CSV table of C-alpha atoms in Angstrom, one decimal:
chain,number,residue,atom,x,y,z
A,1058,MET,CA,106.9,122.7,113.5
A,1059,MET,CA,104.8,119.8,112.2
A,1060,LEU,CA,104.3,116.8,114.5
A,1061,TYR,CA,102.6,113.6,113.2
A,1062,ILE,CA,101.2,111.1,115.7
A,1063,SER,CA,99.8,107.7,114.6
A,1064,GLY,CA,99.2,104.8,116.9
A,1065,ASP,CA,96.7,102.6,118.7
A,1066,ALA,CA,94.6,104.0,121.5
A,1067,ILE,CA,95.4,102.4,124.8
A,1068,GLU,CA,93.3,102.9,127.9
A,1069,ASN,CA,95.2,103.5,131.2
A,1070,LYS,CA,92.8,102.9,134.1
A,1071,THR,CA,95.4,103.6,136.7
A,1072,LEU,CA,96.1,107.2,135.6
A,1073,SER,CA,92.5,108.0,134.7
A,1074,SER,CA,92.1,109.5,138.2
A,1075,LEU,CA,94.5,112.3,137.3
A,1076,GLY,CA,92.0,113.5,134.7
A,1077,GLU,CA,90.7,112.8,131.2
A,1078,VAL,CA,94.0,113.6,129.5
A,1079,TYR,CA,95.6,110.6,131.2
A,1080,SER,CA,92.7,108.2,130.8
A,1081,CYS,CA,93.8,107.1,127.3
A,1082,GLY,CA,97.1,107.5,125.4
A,1083,VAL,CA,98.5,106.7,122.0
A,1084,ALA,CA,101.0,103.9,121.7
A,1085,THR,CA,104.3,105.0,120.3
A,1086,GLN,CA,105.6,101.5,119.5
A,1087,GLY,CA,104.4,98.4,117.7
A,1088,ALA,CA,100.8,97.2,117.8
A,1089,ALA,CA,101.8,94.3,120.0
A,1090,MET,CA,101.7,95.7,123.6
A,1091,PRO,CA,103.8,94.2,126.4
A,1092,ALA,CA,102.1,91.4,128.2
A,1093,PRO,CA,102.4,93.0,131.7
A,1094,PHE,CA,100.6,96.1,130.4
A,1095,LYS,CA,97.6,94.1,129.2
A,1096,SER,CA,97.0,92.5,132.6
A,1097,LYS,CA,98.1,95.4,134.9
A,1098,PRO,CA,97.6,98.9,133.5
A,1099,LYS,CA,100.2,101.4,134.6
A,1100,GLN,CA,102.1,104.4,133.4
A,1101,ASN,CA,104.3,103.4,130.5
A,1102,SER,CA,106.9,105.3,128.6
A,1103,PHE,CA,105.5,104.2,125.3
A,1104,LEU,CA,102.2,106.0,125.8
A,1105,LEU,CA,101.8,109.5,124.6
A,1106,TYR,CA,99.4,111.9,126.3
A,1107,PRO,CA,98.2,115.4,125.4
A,1108,GLU,CA,100.2,117.1,128.1
A,1109,ASP,CA,103.4,115.5,126.9
A,1110,LEU,CA,103.2,117.9,123.9
A,1111,ILE,CA,103.4,121.1,126.1
A,1112,PRO,CA,107.1,121.6,125.3
A,1113,PHE,CA,106.3,121.6,121.6
A,1114,THR,CA,103.8,124.4,122.0
A,1115,ARG,CA,106.5,126.9,122.8
A,1116,LYS,CA,106.7,127.5,119.0
A,1117,PRO,CA,104.0,127.4,116.3
A,1118,LEU,CA,102.8,123.8,116.2
A,1119,PHE,CA,100.9,122.0,113.4
A,1120,LEU,CA,99.8,118.6,114.9
A,1121,ILE,CA,98.3,115.6,113.1
A,1122,VAL,CA,96.8,112.8,115.2
A,1123,ASP,CA,95.8,109.6,113.5
A,1124,SER,CA,94.3,107.4,116.2
A,1125,SER,CA,90.9,106.2,117.3
A,1126,ASN,CA,91.2,108.4,120.3
A,1127,SER,CA,92.6,111.5,118.5
A,1128,GLN,CA,89.8,113.7,120.0
A,1129,LEU,CA,91.6,113.5,123.3
A,1130,PHE,CA,94.4,115.6,121.8
A,1131,ALA,CA,92.0,118.5,121.4
A,1132,THR,CA,92.9,119.1,125.1
A,1133,VAL,CA,96.6,119.9,124.4
A,1134,PRO,CA,97.3,122.8,126.7
A,1135,HIS,CA,97.8,126.1,124.8
A,1136,MET,CA,100.1,127.8,127.4
A,1137,PHE,CA,102.4,130.0,125.4
A,1138,GLY,CA,100.1,131.8,123.0
A,1139,GLN,CA,101.8,130.4,119.9
A,1140,PRO,CA,99.8,129.4,116.8
A,1141,LEU,CA,98.5,125.8,117.2
A,1142,MET,CA,96.5,123.8,114.7
A,1143,ILE,CA,95.4,120.2,115.3
A,1144,LEU,CA,94.0,117.8,112.7
A,1145,MET,CA,92.3,114.8,114.3
A,1146,ALA,CA,91.1,111.6,112.6
A,1147,PRO,CA,87.6,110.3,113.1
A,1148,PRO,CA,87.3,107.2,115.4
A,1149,ASP,CA,85.3,104.9,113.0
A,1150,ILE,CA,87.3,104.0,109.9
A,1151,PRO,CA,85.8,100.8,108.4
A,1152,GLU,CA,87.7,97.7,109.5
A,1153,HIS,CA,88.7,96.4,106.1
A,1154,ASN,CA,90.6,99.6,105.5
A,1155,ARG,CA,92.5,99.6,108.7
A,1156,LYS,CA,94.3,96.4,107.6
A,1157,ARG,CA,95.7,98.3,104.6
A,1158,GLY,CA,97.2,101.1,106.7
A,1159,SER,CA,96.2,104.5,107.9
A,1160,LEU,CA,93.3,105.8,105.7
A,1161,PHE,CA,93.2,109.2,107.4
A,1162,THR,CA,96.9,109.8,106.6
A,1163,LEU,CA,96.3,108.6,103.0
A,1164,PHE,CA,93.5,111.1,102.7
A,1165,LEU,CA,95.8,113.9,103.8
A,1166,MET,CA,98.5,112.9,101.2
A,1167,GLU,CA,96.4,111.6,98.3
A,1168,PRO,CA,92.6,112.1,98.9
A,1169,LEU,CA,91.4,110.6,95.6
A,1170,LEU,CA,93.4,107.4,96.2
A,1171,ALA,CA,92.0,107.2,99.7
A,1172,LEU,CA,88.5,107.7,98.4
A,1173,CYS,CA,89.0,104.8,96.0
A,1174,GLN,CA,90.3,102.6,98.8
A,1175,LEU,CA,87.4,103.5,101.0
A,1176,CYS,CA,84.9,102.6,98.3
A,1177,GLN,CA,86.9,99.4,97.5
A,1178,LEU,CA,87.4,100.7,93.9
A,1179,THR,CA,90.3,99.0,92.2
A,1180,GLN,CA,90.2,100.5,88.7
A,1181,THR,CA,88.9,103.5,86.7
A,1182,THR,CA,89.5,105.1,83.4
A,1183,GLU,CA,92.4,107.5,82.8
A,1184,ASP,CA,89.9,110.3,81.7
A,1185,GLY,CA,87.8,109.6,84.8
A,1186,TRP,CA,90.8,109.8,87.1
A,1187,LYS,CA,91.9,113.2,85.6
A,1188,HIS,CA,88.3,114.5,85.9
A,1189,CYS,CA,88.2,113.6,89.5
A,1190,LYS,CA,91.6,115.1,90.2
A,1191,ALA,CA,90.5,118.3,88.6
A,1192,LEU,CA,87.4,118.5,90.8
A,1193,MET,CA,89.3,117.8,93.9
A,1194,LYS,CA,91.7,120.6,93.0
A,1195,LYS,CA,88.8,122.9,92.7
A,1196,ILE,CA,87.6,121.9,96.2
A,1197,HIS,CA,91.2,122.4,97.5
A,1198,THR,CA,91.5,125.8,95.9
A,1199,GLN,CA,88.1,127.1,97.2
A,1200,ALA,CA,88.9,125.8,100.7
A,1201,ILE,CA,92.3,127.5,100.9
A,1202,ASP,CA,91.0,130.7,99.4
A,1203,GLY,CA,88.1,130.7,101.9
A,1204,LEU,CA,90.4,129.9,104.9
A,1205,ALA,CA,92.8,132.6,103.9
A,1206,ARG,CA,90.0,135.1,103.6
A,1207,GLN,CA,88.5,134.1,107.0
A,1208,SER,CA,92.0,134.1,108.7
A,1209,THR,CA,92.7,137.6,107.5
A,1210,ILE,CA,89.5,138.9,108.9
A,1211,SER,CA,89.5,137.0,112.2
A,1212,GLY,CA,93.3,136.9,112.8
A,1213,THR,CA,93.4,133.2,113.5
A,1214,CYS,CA,96.6,131.1,113.5
A,1215,LEU,CA,95.7,129.7,110.0
A,1216,VAL,CA,97.5,132.6,108.4
A,1217,ARG,CA,100.8,131.3,109.8
A,1218,PHE,CA,100.3,127.8,108.5
A,1219,LEU,CA,98.8,128.6,105.1
A,1220,GLY,CA,102.0,130.4,104.3
A,1221,ASP,CA,103.8,127.1,104.1
A,1222,SER,CA,103.2,125.1,100.9
A,1223,ILE,CA,103.3,121.7,102.5
A,1224,LEU,CA,101.0,122.6,105.4
A,1225,ARG,CA,98.7,124.4,103.0
A,1226,ASN,CA,98.3,121.3,100.9
A,1227,ILE,CA,97.6,119.2,103.9
A,1228,ILE,CA,95.0,121.6,105.2
A,1229,GLY,CA,93.3,121.7,101.8
A,1230,ASN,CA,93.3,117.8,101.7
A,1231,PHE,CA,91.8,117.8,105.2
A,1232,VAL,CA,88.9,119.8,103.9
A,1233,ILE,CA,88.4,117.4,101.0
A,1234,THR,CA,88.5,114.5,103.5
A,1235,TRP,CA,85.9,116.2,105.6
A,1236,PHE,CA,83.5,116.6,102.6
A,1237,VAL,CA,84.1,113.0,101.4
A,1238,LEU,CA,83.4,111.5,104.8
A,1239,ARG,CA,80.4,113.7,105.4
A,1240,MET,CA,78.8,112.5,102.2
A,1241,LEU,CA,79.6,108.8,102.6
A,1242,LYS,CA,76.8,106.6,104.0
A,1243,VAL,CA,79.1,104.2,105.9
A,1244,ILE,CA,80.8,107.0,108.0
A,1245,ASP,CA,79.2,108.1,111.2
A,1246,HIS,CA,81.9,110.5,112.5
A,1247,LEU,CA,83.9,113.3,110.9
A,1248,PRO,CA,87.5,114.4,111.3
A,1249,THR,CA,87.9,117.4,113.4
A,1250,CYS,CA,90.4,120.2,113.8
A,1251,ILE,CA,91.4,123.1,116.0
A,1252,PRO,CA,90.6,125.8,115.1
A,1253,THR,CA,87.3,124.6,113.7
A,1254,LEU,CA,86.6,125.0,110.0
A,1255,PRO,CA,84.6,128.2,109.3
A,1256,THR,CA,80.9,127.8,108.4
A,1257,GLU,CA,81.6,129.3,105.0
A,1258,ILE,CA,83.8,126.3,104.2
A,1259,VAL,CA,81.8,123.4,105.7
A,1260,GLU,CA,78.5,124.5,104.3
A,1261,SER,CA,79.7,124.9,100.7
A,1262,LYS,CA,77.1,123.3,98.4
A,1263,VAL,CA,79.5,123.8,95.5
A,1264,SER,CA,82.1,121.5,97.2
A,1265,LEU,CA,79.4,118.9,98.1
A,1266,ARG,CA,78.2,118.8,94.4
A,1267,TYR,CA,81.8,118.3,93.3
A,1268,ILE,CA,82.1,115.3,95.7
A,1269,LEU,CA,78.9,113.8,94.1
A,1270,ASP,CA,80.3,114.5,90.6
A,1271,ILE,CA,83.4,112.6,91.6
A,1272,ALA,CA,81.3,109.7,93.0
A,1273,GLU,CA,79.3,109.6,89.8
A,1274,THR,CA,82.5,109.5,87.7
A,1275,LEU,CA,83.8,106.6,89.7
A,1276,ASN,CA,80.5,104.7,89.6
A,1277,VAL,CA,80.1,104.7,93.3
A,1278,ARG,CA,77.3,107.2,93.6
A,1279,SER,CA,75.1,104.8,95.5
A,1280,LEU,CA,77.5,104.9,98.4
A,1281,PHE,CA,76.9,108.6,99.0
A,1282,HIS,CA,74.1,110.7,100.5
A,1283,GLU,CA,72.1,113.2,98.6
A,1284,ILE,CA,72.9,116.7,99.8
A,1285,THR,CA,69.3,117.0,101.0
A,1286,GLU,CA,69.7,113.9,103.2
A,1287,LEU,CA,72.6,115.4,105.2
A,1288,ALA,CA,71.9,116.0,108.9
A,1289,PRO,CA,72.4,119.6,110.1
A,1290,LEU,CA,75.8,120.3,111.5
A,1291,GLN,CA,76.1,120.6,115.3
């Protein structure tokens, strides 16, 4: 099962005493919150918490969380031993992009278009676009091949999800997103996932060079770090 969650992060001070998983939830209705909630925090049916997802974990679950507090969902209880993968958005998407919709979701569906939006790029040449698409396909292919190889060795749940063409495409695009956001100067935090990406994938100098080639083609190279400028991964 794939479950997609997108919404505003809402703090709930009343329930925070029950633990971190209840200190903040994701709104499951419109951005305009009910007036009583703003003045008097309480448990509300429109807030979704990590433990609310326990019933879904009885079967293999592929979870995407696109919210500024998505990291909270890394605590989803894994009680039934079924495969579980969680893709979580970074908390700091630039404000001018939030007004245009969910940038993280756009990255997972069409990473090149999301990159152009993030760099405020409105036009490029047809040849340039095709070249960038080809480079992103290479990153995607290398990532999926590497993940499949690692999963076969370690026996992680990725094997289950990589067998589905839709989920495989989303996972590959998530890796592209990770590389793009790591290289961009305006981004301080990266998307995360459970299980974590293997070192072989995230330290790929080849993929980083592809990202810089894409930036050069789109004439936005100045917005990206040099590979030698990147801080060591924690």
